[in-house]
XYZ file of C-alpha atoms in Angstrom:
742
model
C -12.124 -6.035 -44.029
C -15.279 -7.453 -42.427
C -15.980 -5.447 -39.391
C -18.062 -6.766 -36.444
C -21.285 -5.106 -35.720
C -21.549 -2.989 -32.573
C -23.501 -5.050 -30.066
C -26.678 -3.919 -28.256
C -26.761 -2.713 -24.760
C -28.046 -4.414 -21.604
C -29.703 -2.930 -18.501
C -27.557 -2.776 -15.425
C -28.816 -3.005 -11.861
C -28.660 0.807 -11.631
C -31.172 1.124 -14.453
C -28.454 2.314 -17.017
C -28.220 0.615 -20.408
C -24.719 -0.958 -20.527
C -22.673 -1.369 -23.744
C -21.794 -4.890 -24.684
C -18.736 -4.767 -26.921
C -16.878 -7.810 -27.844
C -13.054 -8.674 -27.733
C -12.261 -7.191 -31.142
C -14.194 -3.979 -30.907
C -14.038 -3.337 -27.206
C -10.344 -4.357 -26.378
C -8.215 -5.228 -29.337
C -9.188 -2.318 -31.600
C -8.697 0.456 -29.144
C -5.565 -1.179 -27.827
C -3.903 -1.728 -31.213
C -4.850 1.634 -32.606
C -3.256 3.282 -29.538
C -0.181 1.139 -29.781
C 0.257 1.768 -33.527
C -0.149 5.446 -33.030
C 1.866 8.639 -33.026
C 5.157 6.899 -32.051
C 4.878 4.591 -35.009
C 4.732 7.442 -37.542
C 6.387 10.318 -35.829
C 9.135 8.858 -33.443
C 9.975 5.233 -34.407
C 12.362 6.263 -37.170
C 14.016 8.745 -34.696
C 14.573 5.958 -32.086
C 16.083 3.633 -34.762
C 18.333 6.347 -36.045
C 19.561 7.308 -32.520
C 19.877 3.855 -31.040
C 20.751 1.905 -34.147
C 19.073 -1.313 -35.255
C 20.569 -3.422 -32.501
C 19.647 -1.134 -29.540
C 16.333 -0.112 -31.069
C 15.275 -3.697 -31.137
C 16.458 -4.062 -27.584
C 14.407 -1.079 -26.624
C 11.430 -2.683 -28.255
C 12.041 -5.952 -26.366
C 12.357 -4.353 -23.026
C 9.335 -2.144 -23.491
C 7.271 -4.857 -24.786
C 8.411 -7.266 -22.082
C 7.178 -4.831 -19.415
C 3.772 -4.513 -21.104
C 3.621 -8.350 -21.896
C 4.292 -9.222 -18.191
C 1.781 -6.633 -17.183
C -0.688 -8.225 -19.667
C -0.299 -11.507 -17.920
C -0.969 -9.781 -14.589
C -4.038 -8.098 -16.049
C -5.236 -11.306 -17.422
C -4.879 -13.147 -14.186
C -6.581 -10.614 -12.082
C -9.352 -9.801 -14.572
C -10.385 -13.523 -14.686
C -10.532 -13.907 -11.024
C -13.299 -11.415 -10.127
C -16.377 -9.651 -11.561
C -15.120 -6.745 -13.788
C -16.790 -3.422 -13.737
C -15.944 -0.007 -15.119
C -12.598 1.573 -14.273
C -10.032 -0.556 -16.085
C -6.715 -0.976 -14.375
C -7.956 1.172 -11.441
C -10.678 -1.352 -10.834
C -8.235 -4.285 -10.951
C -5.727 -2.581 -8.584
C -8.366 -1.363 -6.099
C -10.040 -4.806 -5.755
C -6.658 -6.504 -5.196
C -4.551 -3.973 -3.205
C -7.419 -1.926 -1.658
C -8.815 1.653 -2.185
C -5.495 3.355 -1.073
C -3.390 1.930 -3.809
C -6.246 1.813 -6.355
C -7.177 5.441 -5.615
C -3.528 6.613 -5.899
C -2.888 4.833 -9.219
C -6.498 5.419 -10.553
C -5.921 9.184 -10.188
C -2.572 8.894 -11.884
C -4.141 6.838 -14.637
C -6.817 9.308 -15.138
C -4.258 12.280 -15.583
C -2.216 9.883 -17.922
C -5.109 9.140 -20.154
C -6.271 12.750 -20.112
C -2.827 14.023 -21.017
C -2.439 11.415 -23.650
C -5.311 13.016 -25.604
C -3.407 16.337 -26.337
C -0.244 14.280 -26.833
C -1.720 12.311 -29.692
C -3.307 15.570 -31.101
C 0.091 17.213 -30.996
C 1.384 14.366 -33.077
C -1.414 14.679 -35.486
C -0.949 18.421 -36.006
C 2.835 18.046 -36.301
C 2.317 15.335 -39.050
C -0.112 17.743 -40.683
C 2.251 20.601 -40.645
C 4.949 18.396 -42.191
C 2.575 17.358 -45.028
C 1.131 20.869 -45.403
C 3.575 23.466 -44.159
C 1.097 26.195 -44.285
C -0.729 24.576 -41.301
C 2.391 25.402 -39.108
C 1.114 28.892 -38.704
C -2.268 27.636 -37.272
C -0.797 24.806 -35.192
C -2.571 25.585 -32.029
C -5.871 26.419 -33.734
C -5.810 23.068 -35.610
C -5.127 21.277 -32.339
C -8.111 23.013 -30.636
C -10.392 22.281 -33.582
C -9.317 18.549 -33.596
C -9.977 18.078 -29.928
C -13.446 19.661 -30.297
C -14.358 17.194 -33.060
C -13.130 14.267 -31.053
C -15.119 15.478 -28.082
C -18.199 15.492 -30.126
C -17.643 11.917 -31.315
C -17.172 10.785 -27.832
C -20.046 12.769 -26.547
C -22.388 10.943 -28.860
C -21.455 7.672 -27.243
C -18.802 4.900 -27.109
C -20.492 3.017 -29.918
C -19.855 5.823 -32.317
C -16.332 6.138 -31.212
C -15.826 2.302 -31.755
C -17.333 2.614 -35.172
C -14.992 5.421 -35.959
C -12.020 3.278 -34.881
C -13.070 0.478 -37.183
C -12.702 2.791 -40.117
C -9.440 4.060 -38.764
C -8.157 0.543 -38.337
C -8.811 -0.161 -42.027
C -6.832 2.924 -43.081
C -4.099 2.055 -40.579
C -3.536 -1.478 -41.994
C -3.246 -0.149 -45.511
C -0.835 2.514 -44.336
C 1.388 0.100 -42.457
C 1.352 -2.316 -45.474
C 2.312 0.549 -47.736
C 5.605 1.569 -45.792
C 6.509 -1.906 -44.774
C 6.402 -3.264 -48.385
C 8.180 -0.214 -49.671
C 10.831 -0.582 -47.105
C 11.321 -4.323 -47.870
C 11.687 -3.460 -51.652
C 14.311 -0.823 -50.781
C 16.155 -2.788 -48.169
C 19.877 -2.528 -48.626
C 22.241 -4.647 -46.337
C 24.974 -2.042 -46.469
C 22.513 0.570 -45.053
C 21.486 -1.814 -42.374
C 25.120 -2.399 -41.271
C 25.712 1.362 -41.224
C 22.586 1.792 -39.029
C 23.338 -1.166 -36.668
C 25.382 0.699 -34.095
C 24.102 3.582 -31.800
C 24.955 7.204 -32.757
C 23.247 9.366 -30.144
C 23.184 13.117 -30.616
C 23.691 15.532 -27.953
C 21.079 15.324 -25.098
C 20.104 11.720 -26.042
C 21.020 8.325 -24.612
C 19.586 4.843 -24.438
C 17.153 5.666 -21.667
C 16.198 9.082 -23.073
C 15.254 7.411 -26.366
C 13.579 4.469 -24.452
C 11.414 7.113 -22.660
C 10.353 8.600 -25.997
C 9.509 5.213 -27.381
C 7.757 3.729 -24.410
C 4.378 5.292 -24.811
C 4.134 3.162 -28.165
C 3.560 0.124 -25.961
C 1.242 1.754 -23.466
C -1.897 1.311 -25.569
C -3.162 -1.762 -23.626
C -4.947 0.635 -21.139
C -7.234 1.784 -23.993
C -8.833 -1.723 -24.125
C -8.693 -2.430 -20.438
C -10.366 0.852 -19.635
C -13.413 -0.246 -21.530
C -13.952 -3.002 -18.902
C -17.403 -1.594 -17.926
C -18.606 -1.555 -21.518
C -17.775 -5.245 -22.371
C -20.036 -8.174 -22.716
C -17.576 -10.741 -21.306
C -14.737 -8.715 -19.787
C -13.248 -11.825 -18.182
C -12.692 -13.279 -21.667
C -12.321 -10.229 -23.767
C -9.550 -8.494 -21.698
C -6.831 -11.279 -21.700
C -7.537 -12.168 -25.287
C -7.717 -8.648 -26.625
C -4.894 -7.241 -24.633
C -2.361 -10.018 -25.313
C -3.247 -10.071 -28.997
C -2.786 -6.336 -29.222
C 0.627 -6.689 -27.595
C 1.825 -9.502 -29.824
C 0.619 -7.724 -33.128
C 2.140 -4.476 -31.924
C 5.427 -6.094 -31.272
C 5.503 -7.597 -34.647
C 4.621 -4.492 -36.528
C 7.167 -2.322 -34.627
C 9.970 -5.034 -35.101
C 9.404 -5.245 -38.913
C 9.301 -1.407 -39.064
C 12.579 -1.109 -37.143
C 14.247 -3.574 -39.427
C 12.984 -2.279 -42.760
C 13.399 1.379 -41.829
C 16.934 0.712 -40.501
C 17.820 -1.184 -43.713
C 16.378 1.269 -46.271
C 16.840 4.802 -44.896
C 20.067 6.620 -43.993
C 20.598 7.526 -40.212
C 20.374 11.219 -40.933
C 17.057 10.972 -42.520
C 15.800 8.680 -39.667
C 16.747 11.204 -37.002
C 16.052 14.376 -38.974
C 12.775 13.513 -40.726
C 11.292 10.209 -39.255
C 7.876 10.827 -40.840
C 9.340 11.805 -44.225
C 11.357 8.597 -44.157
C 8.140 6.505 -43.954
C 6.724 8.615 -46.830
C 9.848 7.827 -48.816
C 9.557 4.038 -48.068
C 5.954 4.008 -49.284
C 6.967 5.577 -52.715
C 3.654 5.975 -54.822
C 1.545 4.864 -51.887
C 2.781 7.799 -49.671
C -0.764 9.134 -49.416
C -1.574 6.047 -47.453
C 1.076 6.718 -44.976
C -0.195 10.272 -44.661
C -3.693 9.032 -44.170
C -2.385 6.459 -41.721
C -0.610 8.945 -39.370
C -3.640 11.043 -39.389
C -5.855 8.052 -38.629
C -3.477 6.544 -35.986
C -2.989 9.813 -33.990
C -6.718 10.598 -34.116
C -7.777 7.060 -33.075
C -5.221 7.043 -30.181
C -6.653 10.309 -29.026
C -10.225 8.938 -29.298
C -9.215 5.866 -27.195
C -7.661 7.989 -24.445
C -10.750 10.310 -24.521
C -12.854 7.205 -23.991
C -10.757 5.878 -21.070
C -9.989 8.849 -18.917
C -13.648 9.727 -18.211
C -14.399 6.040 -17.271
C -11.549 5.885 -14.777
C -12.854 9.041 -13.160
C -16.325 7.845 -13.129
C -15.226 4.552 -11.370
C -13.220 6.649 -8.766
C -16.183 8.785 -8.153
C -18.518 5.846 -7.674
C -16.146 4.194 -5.132
C -16.294 7.529 -3.215
C -12.345 7.469 -2.850
C -11.812 11.244 -3.112
C -14.070 13.772 -1.622
C -15.754 16.082 -4.145
C -15.691 13.615 -7.073
C -19.276 12.474 -6.638
C -20.270 14.828 -9.353
C -18.584 12.689 -11.933
C -20.283 9.369 -10.865
C -23.435 10.029 -12.843
C -23.663 8.287 -16.354
C -26.193 8.630 -19.039
C -29.303 6.475 -19.138
C -28.237 4.983 -22.525
C -24.712 3.423 -22.282
C -24.003 4.864 -18.870
C -21.656 7.316 -20.575
C -19.487 9.415 -18.248
C -20.093 12.758 -19.939
C -19.255 14.938 -16.987
C -15.797 13.298 -16.910
C -15.550 13.825 -20.603
C -16.058 17.591 -20.151
C -13.234 17.677 -17.630
C -10.938 15.638 -19.870
C -11.846 18.034 -22.765
C -10.970 21.137 -20.791
C -7.660 19.596 -19.520
C -6.855 18.795 -23.237
C -7.503 22.335 -24.372
C -5.319 23.711 -21.597
C -2.356 21.491 -22.564
C -2.695 22.355 -26.208
C -2.575 25.971 -25.477
C 0.467 25.584 -23.226
C 2.285 23.150 -25.410
C 2.746 25.354 -28.407
C 3.996 23.910 -31.673
C 5.126 20.317 -31.670
C 8.809 19.309 -31.493
C 10.150 19.340 -27.900
C 6.587 19.594 -26.524
C 5.847 16.169 -27.936
C 8.972 14.616 -26.413
C 8.318 16.271 -23.092
C 4.774 14.984 -22.770
C 5.960 11.480 -23.889
C 8.284 11.437 -20.748
C 5.466 12.546 -18.490
C 3.113 9.938 -19.821
C 6.050 7.283 -19.509
C 6.172 7.898 -15.734
C 2.510 7.706 -15.237
C 2.179 4.482 -17.164
C 5.113 2.860 -15.593
C 3.905 3.299 -12.104
C 0.334 2.239 -13.090
C 1.731 -0.940 -14.692
C 4.003 -1.547 -11.715
C 1.019 -1.432 -9.347
C -0.940 -3.721 -11.529
C 1.840 -6.232 -11.488
C 1.958 -5.743 -7.642
C -1.716 -6.502 -7.492
C -1.267 -9.799 -9.310
C 1.855 -10.616 -7.317
C 0.168 -10.136 -3.927
C -2.905 -12.036 -5.049
C -0.956 -15.262 -5.908
C 1.984 -14.942 -3.602
C -0.243 -14.650 -0.615
C -1.914 -18.018 -1.795
C -5.375 -16.553 -1.137
C -7.834 -19.429 -1.680
C -10.069 -16.969 -3.446
C -7.433 -16.319 -6.063
C -8.465 -18.721 -8.761
C -8.008 -17.033 -12.132
C -9.243 -18.705 -15.167
C -6.166 -17.472 -17.004
C -3.448 -20.128 -16.370
C -0.374 -18.654 -18.084
C 0.635 -16.656 -15.130
C 3.071 -16.935 -12.054
C 3.788 -14.588 -9.276
C 7.391 -14.409 -10.494
C 6.243 -12.930 -13.787
C 4.341 -10.191 -11.898
C 7.409 -9.531 -9.674
C 9.710 -9.184 -12.602
C 7.278 -6.930 -14.327
C 6.741 -4.690 -11.277
C 10.494 -4.431 -10.662
C 11.133 -3.706 -14.362
C 8.573 -0.868 -14.268
C 10.255 0.801 -11.247
C 13.843 0.405 -12.537
C 12.918 1.637 -15.947
C 11.210 4.630 -14.470
C 14.277 5.716 -12.509
C 16.648 4.907 -15.378
C 14.695 7.072 -17.785
C 14.461 10.116 -15.497
C 15.332 9.689 -11.882
C 14.024 13.120 -10.817
C 10.730 12.712 -12.742
C 10.355 9.151 -11.269
C 11.021 10.371 -7.756
C 8.567 13.307 -8.114
C 5.895 10.949 -9.544
C 6.567 8.464 -6.682
C 6.204 11.232 -4.123
C 2.903 12.375 -5.665
C 1.570 8.853 -5.758
C 2.609 8.273 -2.141
C 1.111 11.516 -1.086
C -2.232 10.588 -2.607
C -2.064 7.060 -0.965
C -1.398 8.749 2.506
C -4.327 11.107 1.810
C -6.761 8.252 1.040
C -5.377 6.070 3.923
C -6.196 8.737 6.460
C -9.707 8.940 5.264
C -12.287 6.748 6.913
C -13.659 4.871 3.888
C -17.014 3.353 4.243
C -16.531 0.791 1.493
C -14.145 -2.149 1.393
C -13.227 -4.357 -1.641
C -12.204 -7.590 0.025
C -8.795 -6.909 -1.373
C -5.705 -9.217 -1.320
C -3.704 -7.359 1.235
C -5.181 -9.344 4.276
C -4.269 -12.558 2.534
C -0.854 -11.320 1.912
C -0.258 -10.246 5.559
C -1.759 -13.486 6.721
C 0.689 -15.555 4.613
C 3.617 -13.525 5.838
C 2.491 -13.738 9.466
C 1.979 -17.504 9.057
C 5.397 -18.133 7.588
C 7.096 -15.846 10.266
C 5.324 -17.541 13.014
C 6.499 -20.967 11.642
C 10.077 -19.579 11.637
C 9.842 -17.859 14.936
C 8.906 -21.214 16.530
C 12.192 -22.758 15.486
C 14.151 -20.127 17.731
C 14.739 -20.661 21.401
C 13.731 -17.958 23.789
C 16.576 -15.707 24.993
C 16.549 -12.806 27.500
C 18.102 -10.665 24.700
C 14.941 -10.918 22.671
C 12.534 -10.334 25.455
C 9.518 -8.203 24.532
C 6.415 -7.294 26.514
C 3.507 -9.383 25.337
C 0.957 -8.228 27.734
C -2.404 -9.522 28.810
C -4.272 -6.595 30.280
C -7.207 -7.338 32.525
C -9.009 -4.207 31.348
C -12.632 -5.176 31.964
C -14.682 -2.163 30.881
C -11.793 -0.022 29.669
C -13.718 3.205 30.228
C -13.400 2.719 33.932
C -9.801 1.820 33.861
C -8.311 4.371 31.436
C -5.053 4.759 33.473
C -4.459 0.859 33.525
C -4.970 0.505 29.696
C -2.849 3.664 29.048
C 0.198 2.506 31.127
C -0.084 -1.033 29.593
C 0.162 0.462 26.093
C 2.983 2.738 27.140
C 4.935 -0.237 28.497
C 4.666 -1.874 25.079
C 6.124 1.303 23.542
C 5.446 0.050 19.994
C 7.728 -2.958 20.598
C 5.415 -5.483 22.192
C 1.915 -6.900 21.780
C -0.886 -5.828 24.046
C -4.250 -7.642 24.431
C -7.008 -6.092 26.291
C -9.321 -8.776 27.876
C -12.688 -8.869 29.703
C -13.850 -11.770 31.846
C -17.615 -12.106 32.139
C -18.962 -14.377 34.889
C -21.900 -16.602 34.111
C -23.136 -19.194 31.640
C -21.760 -18.833 28.117
C -24.989 -19.513 26.374
C -27.016 -17.214 28.458
C -24.431 -14.333 28.068
C -23.511 -14.690 24.421
C -25.154 -11.371 23.529
C -23.472 -9.640 26.361
C -20.099 -11.168 25.275
C -20.607 -9.689 21.650
C -21.578 -6.404 23.095
C -18.619 -6.327 25.453
C -16.245 -7.265 22.628
C -17.720 -4.517 20.420
C -17.142 -2.032 23.296
C -13.461 -3.052 23.576
C -12.939 -2.836 19.826
C -14.683 0.500 19.663
C -12.462 1.750 22.655
C -9.218 0.538 20.722
C -10.375 2.108 17.533
C -11.627 5.514 18.911
C -8.448 5.949 20.909
C -6.205 4.768 18.047
C -4.550 2.196 20.340
C -2.292 -0.571 19.082
C -3.909 -3.316 20.996
C -6.025 -6.502 20.405
C -9.165 -7.487 22.433
C -10.584 -10.669 23.732
C -13.658 -11.422 25.895
C -14.444 -14.798 27.671
C -17.440 -16.090 29.611
C -16.722 -18.267 32.505
C -18.587 -19.560 35.524
C -16.109 -17.550 37.694
C -13.374 -14.981 37.202
C -10.673 -17.410 38.456
C -11.737 -19.979 35.934
C -11.952 -17.522 33.107
C -8.460 -15.978 33.989
C -7.155 -19.557 34.090
C -8.435 -20.299 30.629
C -6.934 -16.942 29.313
C -3.539 -17.555 30.834
C -3.356 -21.097 29.388
C -4.825 -20.692 26.115
C -4.158 -17.172 24.876
C -1.457 -17.389 22.249
C -0.656 -17.002 18.592
C 1.600 -20.027 18.014
C 4.973 -19.286 19.666
C 3.898 -15.770 20.768
C 2.362 -16.235 24.134
C 1.674 -13.647 26.909
C 4.586 -13.205 29.223
C 3.200 -10.426 31.339
C -0.189 -9.842 32.959
C -1.249 -6.189 33.710
C -3.951 -5.626 36.262
C -5.209 -3.109 38.733
C -4.769 -3.135 42.479
C -7.967 -4.143 44.321
C -8.536 -1.585 47.127
C -10.872 -3.924 48.906
C -10.768 -7.502 47.546
C -13.688 -9.636 48.506
C -11.518 -12.768 48.744
C -7.892 -12.170 49.829
C -7.039 -15.806 49.309
C -8.677 -15.695 45.777
C -6.507 -12.711 44.976
C -3.392 -14.493 46.275
C -4.446 -17.578 44.098
C -4.583 -15.228 41.066
C -0.944 -14.133 41.680
C 0.247 -17.532 42.353
C -1.372 -18.983 39.271
C 0.016 -16.307 37.045
C 3.462 -16.775 38.427
C 3.387 -20.489 38.207
C 2.344 -20.391 34.549
C 5.497 -18.477 33.898
C 4.148 -14.834 33.505
C 5.425 -11.725 34.987
C 3.005 -9.351 36.691
C 2.394 -5.780 36.806
C -0.239 -4.470 39.235
C -1.089 -0.859 38.682
C -2.168 1.327 41.661
C -4.030 4.139 39.974
C -3.356 7.673 41.130
C -4.214 9.261 37.774
C -2.145 10.095 34.718
C 0.673 12.572 34.838
C 0.632 15.746 32.753
C 4.349 16.304 32.444
C 6.241 13.412 34.134
C 9.821 14.083 35.308
C 10.962 11.067 37.320
C 10.537 7.329 37.760
C 11.615 5.809 41.082
C 12.606 2.184 41.189
C 13.163 0.639 44.534
C 15.945 -1.743 43.813
C 16.041 -5.026 45.872
C 18.013 -7.228 43.514
C 17.887 -8.416 40.021
C 15.062 -10.867 40.196
C 12.310 -8.176 40.019
C 14.739 -5.297 39.464
C 15.773 -6.228 36.048
C 12.167 -6.128 34.748
C 11.495 -2.931 36.582
C 14.439 -1.229 34.880
C 13.602 -2.549 31.429
C 9.878 -1.455 31.861
C 11.066 1.931 33.026
C 13.417 2.154 29.938
C 10.373 1.279 27.648
C 8.226 3.757 29.338
C 10.664 6.422 28.883
C 10.624 6.002 25.057
C 7.008 7.196 25.071
C 6.660 10.818 23.816
C 5.113 11.929 27.215
C 7.975 10.291 29.165
C 10.900 11.044 27.039
C 12.317 13.755 29.384
C 11.632 11.632 32.632
C 14.732 10.607 34.609
C 14.936 7.095 35.983
C 16.209 6.896 39.500
C 17.280 3.672 41.307
C 16.883 3.681 45.120
C 18.338 1.050 47.388
C 18.636 0.773 51.129
C 21.931 -0.335 52.807
C 22.147 -4.015 53.741
C 23.752 -5.020 57.190
C 27.521 -4.403 56.998
C 27.412 -2.599 53.750
C 28.892 0.825 53.299
C 27.286 3.724 51.213
C 30.374 3.768 48.817
C 30.058 0.014 48.215
C 26.375 0.207 47.402
C 26.859 3.293 45.164
C 29.601 1.635 43.308
C 27.446 -1.495 42.718
C 24.549 0.516 41.359
C 27.004 2.600 39.146
C 28.535 -0.746 37.755
C 25.120 -2.084 37.266
C 23.936 0.978 35.210
C 27.074 0.873 33.275
C 26.854 -2.877 32.333
C 23.192 -2.420 31.500
C 24.096 0.538 29.139
C 21.513 2.811 30.778
C 21.628 6.401 31.800
C 19.887 6.780 35.206
C 20.452 8.380 38.616
C 20.768 6.412 41.862
C 20.358 7.117 45.579
C 21.582 5.040 48.522
C 19.483 5.377 51.634
C 20.732 4.448 55.162
C 19.261 1.327 56.691
C 15.989 2.056 58.261
C 12.140 1.436 58.216
C 11.002 0.891 54.645
C 7.496 2.043 55.288
C 8.720 5.328 56.709
C 11.333 6.175 53.996
C 9.174 5.206 51.072
C 6.831 8.168 51.052
C 9.467 10.502 52.192
C 11.670 9.718 49.183
C 9.134 8.966 46.461
C 6.067 10.958 47.251
C 7.038 13.582 44.585
C 7.956 11.036 41.814
C 5.521 10.580 38.910
C 5.806 6.761 39.030
C 7.078 4.400 41.601
C 8.061 0.796 40.880
C 8.125 -1.784 43.798
C 8.806 -5.524 43.669
C 6.655 -8.197 45.274
C 6.361 -11.979 45.643
C 3.007 -13.714 45.644
C 2.036 -14.374 49.229
C 1.050 -17.747 50.768
C -2.609 -18.328 51.449
C -2.206 -17.752 55.122
C -0.449 -14.392 54.447
C -2.877 -13.201 51.763
C -4.712 -10.572 53.909
C -1.508 -9.364 55.653
C 0.075 -8.967 52.205
C -2.798 -6.696 50.956
C -2.850 -4.843 54.160
C 0.862 -4.279 54.197
C 1.065 -3.017 50.680
C -2.027 -0.925 51.052
C -0.143 0.840 53.730
C 2.922 1.351 51.638
C 0.877 2.755 48.806
C -1.286 5.217 50.849
C 0.846 8.359 50.269
C 2.461 7.409 46.999
C 1.603 8.485 43.374
C 0.789 6.029 40.693
C 2.782 2.954 41.560
C 3.497 -0.396 39.771
C 3.953 -3.543 41.825
C 6.044 -5.916 39.804
C 6.715 -9.584 40.100
C 9.070 -11.096 37.459
C 9.552 -14.638 36.539
C 13.215 -14.005 35.856
C 13.049 -14.253 31.998
C 14.346 -10.693 31.727
C 18.156 -10.130 31.950
C 19.139 -6.470 32.372
C 22.751 -7.342 31.237
C 21.497 -8.850 27.768
């Protein structure tokens, strides 16, 4: 076999000499050697014997389909962006962001690190079968093996790749030996006898699938070399898909010839011995092949795990990993991560003991890790294309978002069918890592596809929302808060957000008076201050700043133009001016807001309550009353107000009895499906009774109507008198678009 030369290195921006492997050496060789590894020699016959020829081929098709669809996703994402080190972690993090990338990257690191002792266990098991005397030294041989592999990898990736070329030659001869022998011994009667399933106790289709699935997970070995490739955008798709295709054909032929040339008992009881028997005089090649395949797979995993860890460390995803970011000057080799992987491998080998069940158990663990990693890779590709991001323009054309969706769902379903408990535990661990990362304030962003995905969903939902007519039943507070500098109006902004109660949309606005071009810098600074206020106080609010020759014109622009398609402000929240400079101007503001179809909440600031117990609503009819009750209801769902009682207060009308008024309020609350108290006051002077009844409340709600120009000063004077001895109060004017009975 003519082997390609190991290419030279190039100098990276950081000053390290980067390896420049090609498609064959950098992707195909490590991938195919991992695919045609320990499962091929030590467990493929077991799978065929347990599942039968028919189900074994079905297992192969399902498993390969998952990796093939994942290969398409990898090819699409890898040809759409500049690829650096980290393999699948890099692809996921640059598409779904650091949270998803970090969670899966850590799982991938552990998967690759655990794969090293897994393959070494397979090697030692094969050695013990060939030379029974080795069984007594099972653990010692495993430890010696990992030490030798560590030295090979420590010297550098180029030496590891050279070693794999030799291994590939041996592997090809070995596979040829047992396939040719199996074809010569093929017996249709044996094939018919082995066609149906015959699971032994403790085994089933999905148990056997879990044992077999690591056979097709080798594509990560090539992808993980992304930082060492000369042209990763070309090598990854070609090498990955070629390895998947070749691996599928080899396993398919092996299942067919093994199932047609070997008895079921031998396939289940001695799968490796069955291959030796198939090879006949060339059995020594099979022995050499299993040794070579398991060792090469371990080399590939030992190459990949430290590179994933190095990429995680360089992205500063997890605190404390910075130590592993450093690479060597020649080749940028992640030797610190290699030491950690070496230590983890030693620990697993010591704990695993001698082969058998240990190999199967580790296989199930690896299956879970790889299935979730593959699922997230498919999710990355799905979101990239489904969001229709203009930046997603992969050079690889044989891809559609539906293939990524099917591949991702297939990974998740397969994980739970194999072992629901193990899948659930793995999912919880990945979710926990995700939450941990998401709570960290990351300094780096990757321009990932999540924004595009959310944008596309919002765009589609807005278009759909525009087709629905407004209905009082669907009313939600979409508030425009005249916050100005929010640091001086904390009570106003806090109440505005409480009223939203997580069910509406709140936008905090600041109107600057003056010339736009002269105040552009001030506008930018004011916006930054608003955004910082929202961020620092963890508020669910948006911000906007406008510059206008006057406050009146600026407010007019906001009220008319502020919208996101069909979502327009329906409520303006502002403060009560204790001494307005222009009473008529204030009245115009109230009129303009009302005429534009927006309800109004004017907050009279008396401070924030520490332990609120009661909200008083002065009921004068449903026009303003419905909105007051709904806002009180929303406020009561805030954690600070959840024990507060709502009290409706009304004064008797002329000729009305107390019992009649009480019955009306009771019927109103019943029809509105609300729990609240009510109180009926005798007819009298409103200004006198108001402070007597509500001075000890935590919040008072009063209705108002915008005054005419000639009554503007009297309006302000009257309400200032009402409010003098009250706690924090909301003056509410409704446009009537809220129906308490909806």
